[in-house]
């Protein structure tokens, strides 16, 4: 009986492998291979569903005006915006940008991910932290990124780290939402059960 179950599981794994390979080989209708490969080459994908929800929530406020000391939802300053967005998902951040750096684990520039808090010097560009945003996309080089934040001029908006104003003011980043545990696919679970 045990031998029969192993043969059955092996046959099932083989069929699933062939099926998954066939599906992966053909892109969905209206999706060309070139376009798909180009998008993978330009940005690192986010794999944490909670981060995706957080960023979708943050984008709802695009265009909301800036006001110093405001913490939403009709007006925001930079740390008011980040604390408002993270609070919606159960994370309590300090109210000031210079203190929010304590609310997560430090992340090196080459290891940035969407959802990380990113910090900049203020208008005077001294060594301290004067501004904060949330990374939305990371370029394939792992170094450059887009971020959503409360800009004094444009309100809630998205900028790129290579913009001249932000390029020279980058101070660091921290990760508040830790990566989700990787989930095994059905195929991986079946292979694991055969090896046990």
mmCIF file with all atom_site columns, N, CA, C and O in Angstrom, residues 27-75:
data_model
loop_
_atom_site.group_PDB
_atom_site.id
_atom_site.type_symbol
_atom_site.label_atom_id
_atom_site.label_alt_id
_atom_site.label_comp_id
_atom_site.label_asym_id
_atom_site.label_entity_id
_atom_site.label_seq_id
_atom_site.pdbx_PDB_ins_code
_atom_site.Cartn_x
_atom_site.Cartn_y
_atom_site.Cartn_z
_atom_site.occupancy
_atom_site.B_iso_or_equiv
_atom_site.pdbx_formal_charge
_atom_site.auth_seq_id
_atom_site.auth_comp_id
_atom_site.auth_asym_id
_atom_site.auth_atom_id
_atom_site.pdbx_PDB_model_num
ATOM 1   N N  . UNK A 1 27 ? 2.769  33.137 -22.442 1.00 0.00 ? 27 UNK A N  1
ATOM 2   C CA . UNK A 1 27 ? 2.221  34.261 -21.701 1.00 0.00 ? 27 UNK A CA 1
ATOM 3   C C  . UNK A 1 27 ? 0.717  34.343 -21.903 1.00 0.00 ? 27 UNK A C  1
ATOM 4   O O  . UNK A 1 27 ? 0.179  33.805 -22.858 1.00 0.00 ? 27 UNK A O  1
ATOM 5   N N  . UNK A 1 28 ? 0.032  35.027 -20.972 1.00 0.00 ? 28 UNK A N  1
ATOM 6   C CA . UNK A 1 28 ? -1.411 35.205 -21.097 1.00 0.00 ? 28 UNK A CA 1
ATOM 7   C C  . UNK A 1 28 ? -1.707 36.023 -22.342 1.00 0.00 ? 28 UNK A C  1
ATOM 8   O O  . UNK A 1 28 ? -0.865 36.777 -22.811 1.00 0.00 ? 28 UNK A O  1
ATOM 9   N N  . UNK A 1 29 ? -2.946 35.912 -22.875 1.00 0.00 ? 29 UNK A N  1
ATOM 10  C CA . UNK A 1 29 ? -3.309 36.745 -24.016 1.00 0.00 ? 29 UNK A CA 1
ATOM 11  C C  . UNK A 1 29 ? -3.102 38.215 -23.674 1.00 0.00 ? 29 UNK A C  1
ATOM 12  O O  . UNK A 1 29 ? -3.256 38.610 -22.523 1.00 0.00 ? 29 UNK A O  1
ATOM 13  N N  . UNK A 1 30 ? -2.772 39.013 -24.667 1.00 0.00 ? 30 UNK A N  1
ATOM 14  C CA . UNK A 1 30 ? -2.533 40.454 -24.512 1.00 0.00 ? 30 UNK A CA 1
ATOM 15  C C  . UNK A 1 30 ? -1.277 40.756 -23.703 1.00 0.00 ? 30 UNK A C  1
ATOM 16  O O  . UNK A 1 30 ? -1.096 41.854 -23.231 1.00 0.00 ? 30 UNK A O  1
ATOM 17  N N  . UNK A 1 31 ? -0.431 39.753 -23.476 1.00 0.00 ? 31 UNK A N  1
ATOM 18  C CA . UNK A 1 31 ? 0.796  40.005 -22.730 1.00 0.00 ? 31 UNK A CA 1
ATOM 19  C C  . UNK A 1 31 ? 1.946  39.424 -23.535 1.00 0.00 ? 31 UNK A C  1
ATOM 20  O O  . UNK A 1 31 ? 2.042  38.227 -23.712 1.00 0.00 ? 31 UNK A O  1
ATOM 21  N N  . UNK A 1 32 ? 2.830  40.271 -24.003 1.00 0.00 ? 32 UNK A N  1
ATOM 22  C CA . UNK A 1 32 ? 3.947  39.771 -24.793 1.00 0.00 ? 32 UNK A CA 1
ATOM 23  C C  . UNK A 1 32 ? 5.108  39.444 -23.875 1.00 0.00 ? 32 UNK A C  1
ATOM 24  O O  . UNK A 1 32 ? 5.262  40.051 -22.813 1.00 0.00 ? 32 UNK A O  1
ATOM 25  N N  . UNK A 1 33 ? 5.914  38.510 -24.296 1.00 0.00 ? 33 UNK A N  1
ATOM 26  C CA . UNK A 1 33 ? 7.070  38.122 -23.487 1.00 0.00 ? 33 UNK A CA 1
ATOM 27  C C  . UNK A 1 33 ? 8.004  39.299 -23.270 1.00 0.00 ? 33 UNK A C  1
ATOM 28  O O  . UNK A 1 33 ? 8.510  39.507 -22.187 1.00 0.00 ? 33 UNK A O  1
ATOM 29  N N  . UNK A 1 34 ? 8.224  40.101 -24.290 1.00 0.00 ? 34 UNK A N  1
ATOM 30  C CA . UNK A 1 34 ? 9.140  41.237 -24.181 1.00 0.00 ? 34 UNK A CA 1
ATOM 31  C C  . UNK A 1 34 ? 8.697  42.236 -23.139 1.00 0.00 ? 34 UNK A C  1
ATOM 32  O O  . UNK A 1 34 ? 9.487  42.703 -22.337 1.00 0.00 ? 34 UNK A O  1
ATOM 33  N N  . UNK A 1 35 ? 7.407  42.552 -23.125 1.00 0.00 ? 35 UNK A N  1
ATOM 34  C CA . UNK A 1 35 ? 6.890  43.526 -22.163 1.00 0.00 ? 35 UNK A CA 1
ATOM 35  C C  . UNK A 1 35 ? 7.045  42.997 -20.755 1.00 0.00 ? 35 UNK A C  1
ATOM 36  O O  . UNK A 1 35 ? 7.419  43.711 -19.838 1.00 0.00 ? 35 UNK A O  1
ATOM 37  N N  . UNK A 1 36 ? 6.759  41.700 -20.562 1.00 0.00 ? 36 UNK A N  1
ATOM 38  C CA . UNK A 1 36 ? 6.871  41.108 -19.247 1.00 0.00 ? 36 UNK A CA 1
ATOM 39  C C  . UNK A 1 36 ? 8.320  41.129 -18.769 1.00 0.00 ? 36 UNK A C  1
ATOM 40  O O  . UNK A 1 36 ? 8.606  41.460 -17.635 1.00 0.00 ? 36 UNK A O  1
ATOM 41  N N  . UNK A 1 37 ? 9.258  40.779 -19.653 1.00 0.00 ? 37 UNK A N  1
ATOM 42  C CA . UNK A 1 37 ? 10.671 40.765 -19.272 1.00 0.00 ? 37 UNK A CA 1
ATOM 43  C C  . UNK A 1 37 ? 11.167 42.172 -18.990 1.00 0.00 ? 37 UNK A C  1
ATOM 44  O O  . UNK A 1 37 ? 11.962 42.377 -18.088 1.00 0.00 ? 37 UNK A O  1
ATOM 45  N N  . UNK A 1 38 ? 10.681 43.155 -19.722 1.00 0.00 ? 38 UNK A N  1
ATOM 46  C CA . UNK A 1 38 ? 11.121 44.536 -19.493 1.00 0.00 ? 38 UNK A CA 1
ATOM 47  C C  . UNK A 1 38 ? 10.710 45.002 -18.117 1.00 0.00 ? 38 UNK A C  1
ATOM 48  O O  . UNK A 1 38 ? 11.473 45.640 -17.416 1.00 0.00 ? 38 UNK A O  1
ATOM 49  N N  . UNK A 1 39 ? 9.471  44.665 -17.679 1.00 0.00 ? 39 UNK A N  1
ATOM 50  C CA . UNK A 1 39 ? 9.027  45.126 -16.378 1.00 0.00 ? 39 UNK A CA 1
ATOM 51  C C  . UNK A 1 39 ? 9.846  44.461 -15.272 1.00 0.00 ? 39 UNK A C  1
ATOM 52  O O  . UNK A 1 39 ? 10.172 45.074 -14.277 1.00 0.00 ? 39 UNK A O  1
ATOM 53  N N  . UNK A 1 40 ? 10.209 43.177 -15.442 1.00 0.00 ? 40 UNK A N  1
ATOM 54  C CA . UNK A 1 40 ? 11.017 42.489 -14.439 1.00 0.00 ? 40 UNK A CA 1
ATOM 55  C C  . UNK A 1 40 ? 12.414 43.102 -14.368 1.00 0.00 ? 40 UNK A C  1
ATOM 56  O O  . UNK A 1 40 ? 13.032 43.106 -13.329 1.00 0.00 ? 40 UNK A O  1
ATOM 57  N N  . UNK A 1 41 ? 12.916 43.606 -15.484 1.00 0.00 ? 41 UNK A N  1
ATOM 58  C CA . UNK A 1 41 ? 14.274 44.140 -15.516 1.00 0.00 ? 41 UNK A CA 1
ATOM 59  C C  . UNK A 1 41 ? 14.355 45.521 -14.880 1.00 0.00 ? 41 UNK A C  1
ATOM 60  O O  . UNK A 1 41 ? 15.407 45.929 -14.453 1.00 0.00 ? 41 UNK A O  1
ATOM 61  N N  . UNK A 1 42 ? 13.244 46.233 -14.808 1.00 0.00 ? 42 UNK A N  1
ATOM 62  C CA . UNK A 1 42 ? 13.324 47.606 -14.324 1.00 0.00 ? 42 UNK A CA 1
ATOM 63  C C  . UNK A 1 42 ? 13.032 47.755 -12.846 1.00 0.00 ? 42 UNK A C  1
ATOM 64  O O  . UNK A 1 42 ? 13.493 48.689 -12.223 1.00 0.00 ? 42 UNK A O  1
ATOM 65  N N  . UNK A 1 43 ? 12.238 46.853 -12.261 1.00 0.00 ? 43 UNK A N  1
ATOM 66  C CA . UNK A 1 43 ? 11.928 47.011 -10.840 1.00 0.00 ? 43 UNK A CA 1
ATOM 67  C C  . UNK A 1 43 ? 11.950 45.675 -10.125 1.00 0.00 ? 43 UNK A C  1
ATOM 68  O O  . UNK A 1 43 ? 11.658 44.640 -10.708 1.00 0.00 ? 43 UNK A O  1
ATOM 69  N N  . UNK A 1 44 ? 12.286 45.732 -8.838  1.00 0.00 ? 44 UNK A N  1
ATOM 70  C CA . UNK A 1 44 ? 12.184 44.543 -7.998  1.00 0.00 ? 44 UNK A CA 1
ATOM 71  C C  . UNK A 1 44 ? 10.736 44.419 -7.552  1.00 0.00 ? 44 UNK A C  1
ATOM 72  O O  . UNK A 1 44 ? 10.126 45.385 -7.117  1.00 0.00 ? 44 UNK A O  1
ATOM 73  N N  . UNK A 1 45 ? 10.195 43.199 -7.659  1.00 0.00 ? 45 UNK A N  1
ATOM 74  C CA . UNK A 1 45 ? 8.795  42.982 -7.309  1.00 0.00 ? 45 UNK A CA 1
ATOM 75  C C  . UNK A 1 45 ? 8.652  42.860 -5.797  1.00 0.00 ? 45 UNK A C  1
ATOM 76  O O  . UNK A 1 45 ? 9.509  42.325 -5.115  1.00 0.00 ? 45 UNK A O  1
ATOM 77  N N  . UNK A 1 46 ? 7.507  43.349 -5.277  1.00 0.00 ? 46 UNK A N  1
ATOM 78  C CA . UNK A 1 46 ? 7.178  43.154 -3.879  1.00 0.00 ? 46 UNK A CA 1
ATOM 79  C C  . UNK A 1 46 ? 6.395  41.853 -3.751  1.00 0.00 ? 46 UNK A C  1
ATOM 80  O O  . UNK A 1 46 ? 5.498  41.597 -4.535  1.00 0.00 ? 46 UNK A O  1
ATOM 81  N N  . UNK A 1 47 ? 6.742  41.010 -2.781  1.00 0.00 ? 47 UNK A N  1
ATOM 82  C CA . UNK A 1 47 ? 6.073  39.727 -2.631  1.00 0.00 ? 47 UNK A CA 1
ATOM 83  C C  . UNK A 1 47 ? 5.241  39.644 -1.363  1.00 0.00 ? 47 UNK A C  1
ATOM 84  O O  . UNK A 1 47 ? 4.649  38.623 -1.099  1.00 0.00 ? 47 UNK A O  1
ATOM 85  N N  . UNK A 1 48 ? 5.187  40.706 -0.572  1.00 0.00 ? 48 UNK A N  1
ATOM 86  C CA . UNK A 1 48 ? 4.432  40.681 0.678   1.00 0.00 ? 48 UNK A CA 1
ATOM 87  C C  . UNK A 1 48 ? 3.055  41.304 0.445   1.00 0.00 ? 48 UNK A C  1
ATOM 88  O O  . UNK A 1 48 ? 2.953  42.489 0.144   1.00 0.00 ? 48 UNK A O  1
ATOM 89  N N  . UNK A 1 49 ? 1.969  40.504 0.595   1.00 0.00 ? 49 UNK A N  1
ATOM 90  C CA . UNK A 1 49 ? 0.633  41.047 0.319   1.00 0.00 ? 49 UNK A CA 1
ATOM 91  C C  . UNK A 1 49 ? 0.262  42.211 1.233   1.00 0.00 ? 49 UNK A C  1
ATOM 92  O O  . UNK A 1 49 ? -0.473 43.106 0.825   1.00 0.00 ? 49 UNK A O  1
ATOM 93  N N  . UNK A 1 50 ? 0.774  42.220 2.464   1.00 0.00 ? 50 UNK A N  1
ATOM 94  C CA . UNK A 1 50 ? 0.457  43.331 3.367   1.00 0.00 ? 50 UNK A CA 1
ATOM 95  C C  . UNK A 1 50 ? 1.081  44.635 2.870   1.00 0.00 ? 50 UNK A C  1
ATOM 96  O O  . UNK A 1 50 ? 0.456  45.694 2.934   1.00 0.00 ? 50 UNK A O  1
ATOM 97  N N  . UNK A 1 51 ? 2.300  44.560 2.334   1.00 0.00 ? 51 UNK A N  1
ATOM 98  C CA . UNK A 1 51 ? 2.948  45.745 1.779   1.00 0.00 ? 51 UNK A CA 1
ATOM 99  C C  . UNK A 1 51 ? 2.168  46.247 0.568   1.00 0.00 ? 51 UNK A C  1
ATOM 100 O O  . UNK A 1 51 ? 1.963  47.450 0.397   1.00 0.00 ? 51 UNK A O  1
ATOM 101 N N  . UNK A 1 52 ? 1.714  45.322 -0.262  1.00 0.00 ? 52 UNK A N  1
ATOM 102 C CA . UNK A 1 52 ? 0.928  45.714 -1.438  1.00 0.00 ? 52 UNK A CA 1
ATOM 103 C C  . UNK A 1 52 ? -0.333 46.466 -1.025  1.00 0.00 ? 52 UNK A C  1
ATOM 104 O O  . UNK A 1 52 ? -0.681 47.499 -1.601  1.00 0.00 ? 52 UNK A O  1
ATOM 105 N N  . UNK A 1 53 ? -1.019 45.966 0.003   1.00 0.00 ? 53 UNK A N  1
ATOM 106 C CA . UNK A 1 53 ? -2.230 46.641 0.499   1.00 0.00 ? 53 UNK A CA 1
ATOM 107 C C  . UNK A 1 53 ? -1.887 48.010 1.064   1.00 0.00 ? 53 UNK A C  1
ATOM 108 O O  . UNK A 1 53 ? -2.611 48.988 0.849   1.00 0.00 ? 53 UNK A O  1
ATOM 109 N N  . UNK A 1 54 ? -0.773 48.087 1.804   1.00 0.00 ? 54 UNK A N  1
ATOM 110 C CA . UNK A 1 54 ? -0.351 49.359 2.384   1.00 0.00 ? 54 UNK A CA 1
ATOM 111 C C  . UNK A 1 54 ? -0.068 50.393 1.297   1.00 0.00 ? 54 UNK A C  1
ATOM 112 O O  . UNK A 1 54 ? -0.495 51.550 1.398   1.00 0.00 ? 54 UNK A O  1
ATOM 113 N N  . UNK A 1 55 ? 0.623  49.982 0.239   1.00 0.00 ? 55 UNK A N  1
ATOM 114 C CA . UNK A 1 55 ? 0.943  50.920 -0.842  1.00 0.00 ? 55 UNK A CA 1
ATOM 115 C C  . UNK A 1 55 ? -0.311 51.342 -1.604  1.00 0.00 ? 55 UNK A C  1
ATOM 116 O O  . UNK A 1 55 ? -0.462 52.514 -1.958  1.00 0.00 ? 55 UNK A O  1
ATOM 117 N N  . UNK A 1 56 ? -1.229 50.416 -1.824  1.00 0.00 ? 56 UNK A N  1
ATOM 118 C CA . UNK A 1 56 ? -2.490 50.775 -2.468  1.00 0.00 ? 56 UNK A CA 1
ATOM 119 C C  . UNK A 1 56 ? -3.256 51.793 -1.636  1.00 0.00 ? 56 UNK A C  1
ATOM 120 O O  . UNK A 1 56 ? -3.842 52.741 -2.165  1.00 0.00 ? 56 UNK A O  1
ATOM 121 N N  . UNK A 1 57 ? -3.232 51.611 -0.321  1.00 0.00 ? 57 UNK A N  1
ATOM 122 C CA . UNK A 1 57 ? -3.882 52.556 0.586   1.00 0.00 ? 57 UNK A CA 1
ATOM 123 C C  . UNK A 1 57 ? -3.200 53.925 0.503   1.00 0.00 ? 57 UNK A C  1
ATOM 124 O O  . UNK A 1 57 ? -3.859 54.963 0.408   1.00 0.00 ? 57 UNK A O  1
ATOM 125 N N  . UNK A 1 58 ? -1.872 53.931 0.510   1.00 0.00 ? 58 UNK A N  1
ATOM 126 C CA . UNK A 1 58 ? -1.120 55.196 0.446   1.00 0.00 ? 58 UNK A CA 1
ATOM 127 C C  . UNK A 1 58 ? -1.446 55.961 -0.839  1.00 0.00 ? 58 UNK A C  1
ATOM 128 O O  . UNK A 1 58 ? -1.601 57.186 -0.828  1.00 0.00 ? 58 UNK A O  1
ATOM 129 N N  . UNK A 1 59 ? -1.560 55.239 -1.954  1.00 0.00 ? 59 UNK A N  1
ATOM 130 C CA . UNK A 1 59 ? -1.838 55.881 -3.244  1.00 0.00 ? 59 UNK A CA 1
ATOM 131 C C  . UNK A 1 59 ? -3.210 56.565 -3.276  1.00 0.00 ? 59 UNK A C  1
ATOM 132 O O  . UNK A 1 59 ? -3.428 57.459 -4.074  1.00 0.00 ? 59 UNK A O  1
ATOM 133 N N  . UNK A 1 60 ? -4.115 56.150 -2.417  1.00 0.00 ? 60 UNK A N  1
ATOM 134 C CA . UNK A 1 60 ? -5.439 56.797 -2.378  1.00 0.00 ? 60 UNK A CA 1
ATOM 135 C C  . UNK A 1 60 ? -5.346 58.293 -2.031  1.00 0.00 ? 60 UNK A C  1
ATOM 136 O O  . UNK A 1 60 ? -6.256 59.045 -2.318  1.00 0.00 ? 60 UNK A O  1
ATOM 137 N N  . UNK A 1 61 ? -4.248 58.676 -1.401  1.00 0.00 ? 61 UNK A N  1
ATOM 138 C CA . UNK A 1 61 ? -4.123 60.053 -0.923  1.00 0.00 ? 61 UNK A CA 1
ATOM 139 C C  . UNK A 1 61 ? -3.331 60.956 -1.868  1.00 0.00 ? 61 UNK A C  1
ATOM 140 O O  . UNK A 1 61 ? -3.072 62.116 -1.542  1.00 0.00 ? 61 UNK A O  1
ATOM 141 N N  . UNK A 1 62 ? -2.949 60.423 -3.037  1.00 0.00 ? 62 UNK A N  1
ATOM 142 C CA . UNK A 1 62 ? -2.205 61.259 -3.989  1.00 0.00 ? 62 UNK A CA 1
ATOM 143 C C  . UNK A 1 62 ? -2.960 62.557 -4.243  1.00 0.00 ? 62 UNK A C  1
ATOM 144 O O  . UNK A 1 62 ? -4.161 62.542 -4.485  1.00 0.00 ? 62 UNK A O  1
ATOM 145 N N  . UNK A 1 63 ? -2.241 63.668 -4.164  1.00 0.00 ? 63 UNK A N  1
ATOM 146 C CA . UNK A 1 63 ? -2.849 64.969 -4.414  1.00 0.00 ? 63 UNK A CA 1
ATOM 147 C C  . UNK A 1 63 ? -3.382 65.654 -3.171  1.00 0.00 ? 63 UNK A C  1
ATOM 148 O O  . UNK A 1 63 ? -3.693 66.853 -3.202  1.00 0.00 ? 63 UNK A O  1
ATOM 149 N N  . UNK A 1 64 ? -3.487 64.925 -2.051  1.00 0.00 ? 64 UNK A N  1
ATOM 150 C CA . UNK A 1 64 ? -3.932 65.564 -0.803  1.00 0.00 ? 64 UNK A CA 1
ATOM 151 C C  . UNK A 1 64 ? -2.893 66.606 -0.404  1.00 0.00 ? 64 UNK A C  1
ATOM 152 O O  . UNK A 1 64 ? -1.686 66.333 -0.428  1.00 0.00 ? 64 UNK A O  1
ATOM 153 N N  . UNK A 1 65 ? -3.299 67.828 -0.050  1.00 0.00 ? 65 UNK A N  1
ATOM 154 C CA . UNK A 1 65 ? -2.335 68.909 0.207   1.00 0.00 ? 65 UNK A CA 1
ATOM 155 C C  . UNK A 1 65 ? -1.480 68.714 1.453   1.00 0.00 ? 65 UNK A C  1
ATOM 156 O O  . UNK A 1 65 ? -1.853 67.994 2.368   1.00 0.00 ? 65 UNK A O  1
ATOM 157 N N  . UNK A 1 66 ? -0.350 69.404 1.437   1.00 0.00 ? 66 UNK A N  1
ATOM 158 C CA . UNK A 1 66 ? 0.592  69.411 2.566   1.00 0.00 ? 66 UNK A CA 1
ATOM 159 C C  . UNK A 1 66 ? 0.166  70.479 3.569   1.00 0.00 ? 66 UNK A C  1
ATOM 160 O O  . UNK A 1 66 ? -0.240 71.573 3.199   1.00 0.00 ? 66 UNK A O  1
ATOM 161 N N  . UNK A 1 67 ? 0.300  70.149 4.843   1.00 0.00 ? 67 UNK A N  1
ATOM 162 C CA . UNK A 1 67 ? 0.209  71.170 5.889   1.00 0.00 ? 67 UNK A CA 1
ATOM 163 C C  . UNK A 1 67 ? 1.091  70.739 7.050   1.00 0.00 ? 67 UNK A C  1
ATOM 164 O O  . UNK A 1 67 ? 0.964  69.611 7.539   1.00 0.00 ? 67 UNK A O  1
ATOM 165 N N  . UNK A 1 68 ? 1.979  71.607 7.488   1.00 0.00 ? 68 UNK A N  1
ATOM 166 C CA . UNK A 1 68 ? 2.886  71.306 8.595   1.00 0.00 ? 68 UNK A CA 1
ATOM 167 C C  . UNK A 1 68 ? 2.086  70.923 9.836   1.00 0.00 ? 68 UNK A C  1
ATOM 168 O O  . UNK A 1 68 ? 1.143  71.616 10.215  1.00 0.00 ? 68 UNK A O  1
ATOM 169 N N  . UNK A 1 69 ? 2.442  69.803 10.436  1.00 0.00 ? 69 UNK A N  1
ATOM 170 C CA . UNK A 1 69 ? 1.788  69.340 11.666  1.00 0.00 ? 69 UNK A CA 1
ATOM 171 C C  . UNK A 1 69 ? 0.514  68.542 11.437  1.00 0.00 ? 69 UNK A C  1
ATOM 172 O O  . UNK A 1 69 ? -0.066 68.028 12.389  1.00 0.00 ? 69 UNK A O  1
ATOM 173 N N  . UNK A 1 70 ? 0.073  68.416 10.184  1.00 0.00 ? 70 UNK A N  1
ATOM 174 C CA . UNK A 1 70 ? -1.190 67.708 9.904   1.00 0.00 ? 70 UNK A CA 1
ATOM 175 C C  . UNK A 1 70 ? -0.952 66.213 9.755   1.00 0.00 ? 70 UNK A C  1
ATOM 176 O O  . UNK A 1 70 ? 0.033  65.794 9.156   1.00 0.00 ? 70 UNK A O  1
ATOM 177 N N  . UNK A 1 71 ? -1.878 65.422 10.310  1.00 0.00 ? 71 UNK A N  1
ATOM 178 C CA . UNK A 1 71 ? -1.723 63.968 10.207  1.00 0.00 ? 71 UNK A CA 1
ATOM 179 C C  . UNK A 1 71 ? -2.947 63.291 9.609   1.00 0.00 ? 71 UNK A C  1
ATOM 180 O O  . UNK A 1 71 ? -3.285 62.181 9.952   1.00 0.00 ? 71 UNK A O  1
ATOM 181 N N  . UNK A 1 72 ? -3.612 63.977 8.660   1.00 0.00 ? 72 UNK A N  1
ATOM 182 C CA . UNK A 1 72 ? -4.632 63.383 7.804   1.00 0.00 ? 72 UNK A CA 1
ATOM 183 C C  . UNK A 1 72 ? -6.032 63.373 8.364   1.00 0.00 ? 72 UNK A C  1
ATOM 184 O O  . UNK A 1 72 ? -6.260 63.769 9.483   1.00 0.00 ? 72 UNK A O  1
ATOM 185 N N  . UNK A 1 73 ? -6.934 62.919 7.541   1.00 0.00 ? 73 UNK A N  1
ATOM 186 C CA . UNK A 1 73 ? -6.716 62.448 6.175   1.00 0.00 ? 73 UNK A CA 1
ATOM 187 C C  . UNK A 1 73 ? -6.846 63.535 5.090   1.00 0.00 ? 73 UNK A C  1
ATOM 188 O O  . UNK A 1 73 ? -6.620 63.243 3.920   1.00 0.00 ? 73 UNK A O  1
ATOM 189 N N  . UNK A 1 74 ? -7.199 64.773 5.482   1.00 0.00 ? 74 UNK A N  1
ATOM 190 C CA . UNK A 1 74 ? -7.415 65.823 4.470   1.00 0.00 ? 74 UNK A CA 1
ATOM 191 C C  . UNK A 1 74 ? -6.189 66.708 4.246   1.00 0.00 ? 74 UNK A C  1
ATOM 192 O O  . UNK A 1 74 ? -6.133 67.460 3.266   1.00 0.00 ? 74 UNK A O  1
ATOM 193 N N  . UNK A 1 75 ? -5.235 66.642 5.125   1.00 0.00 ? 75 UNK A N  1
ATOM 194 C CA . UNK A 1 75 ? -3.960 67.361 5.026   1.00 0.00 ? 75 UNK A CA 1
ATOM 195 C C  . UNK A 1 75 ? -2.914 66.495 5.729   1.00 0.00 ? 75 UNK A C  1
ATOM 196 O O  . UNK A 1 75 ? -3.217 65.808 6.688   1.00 0.00 ? 75 UNK A O  1
#
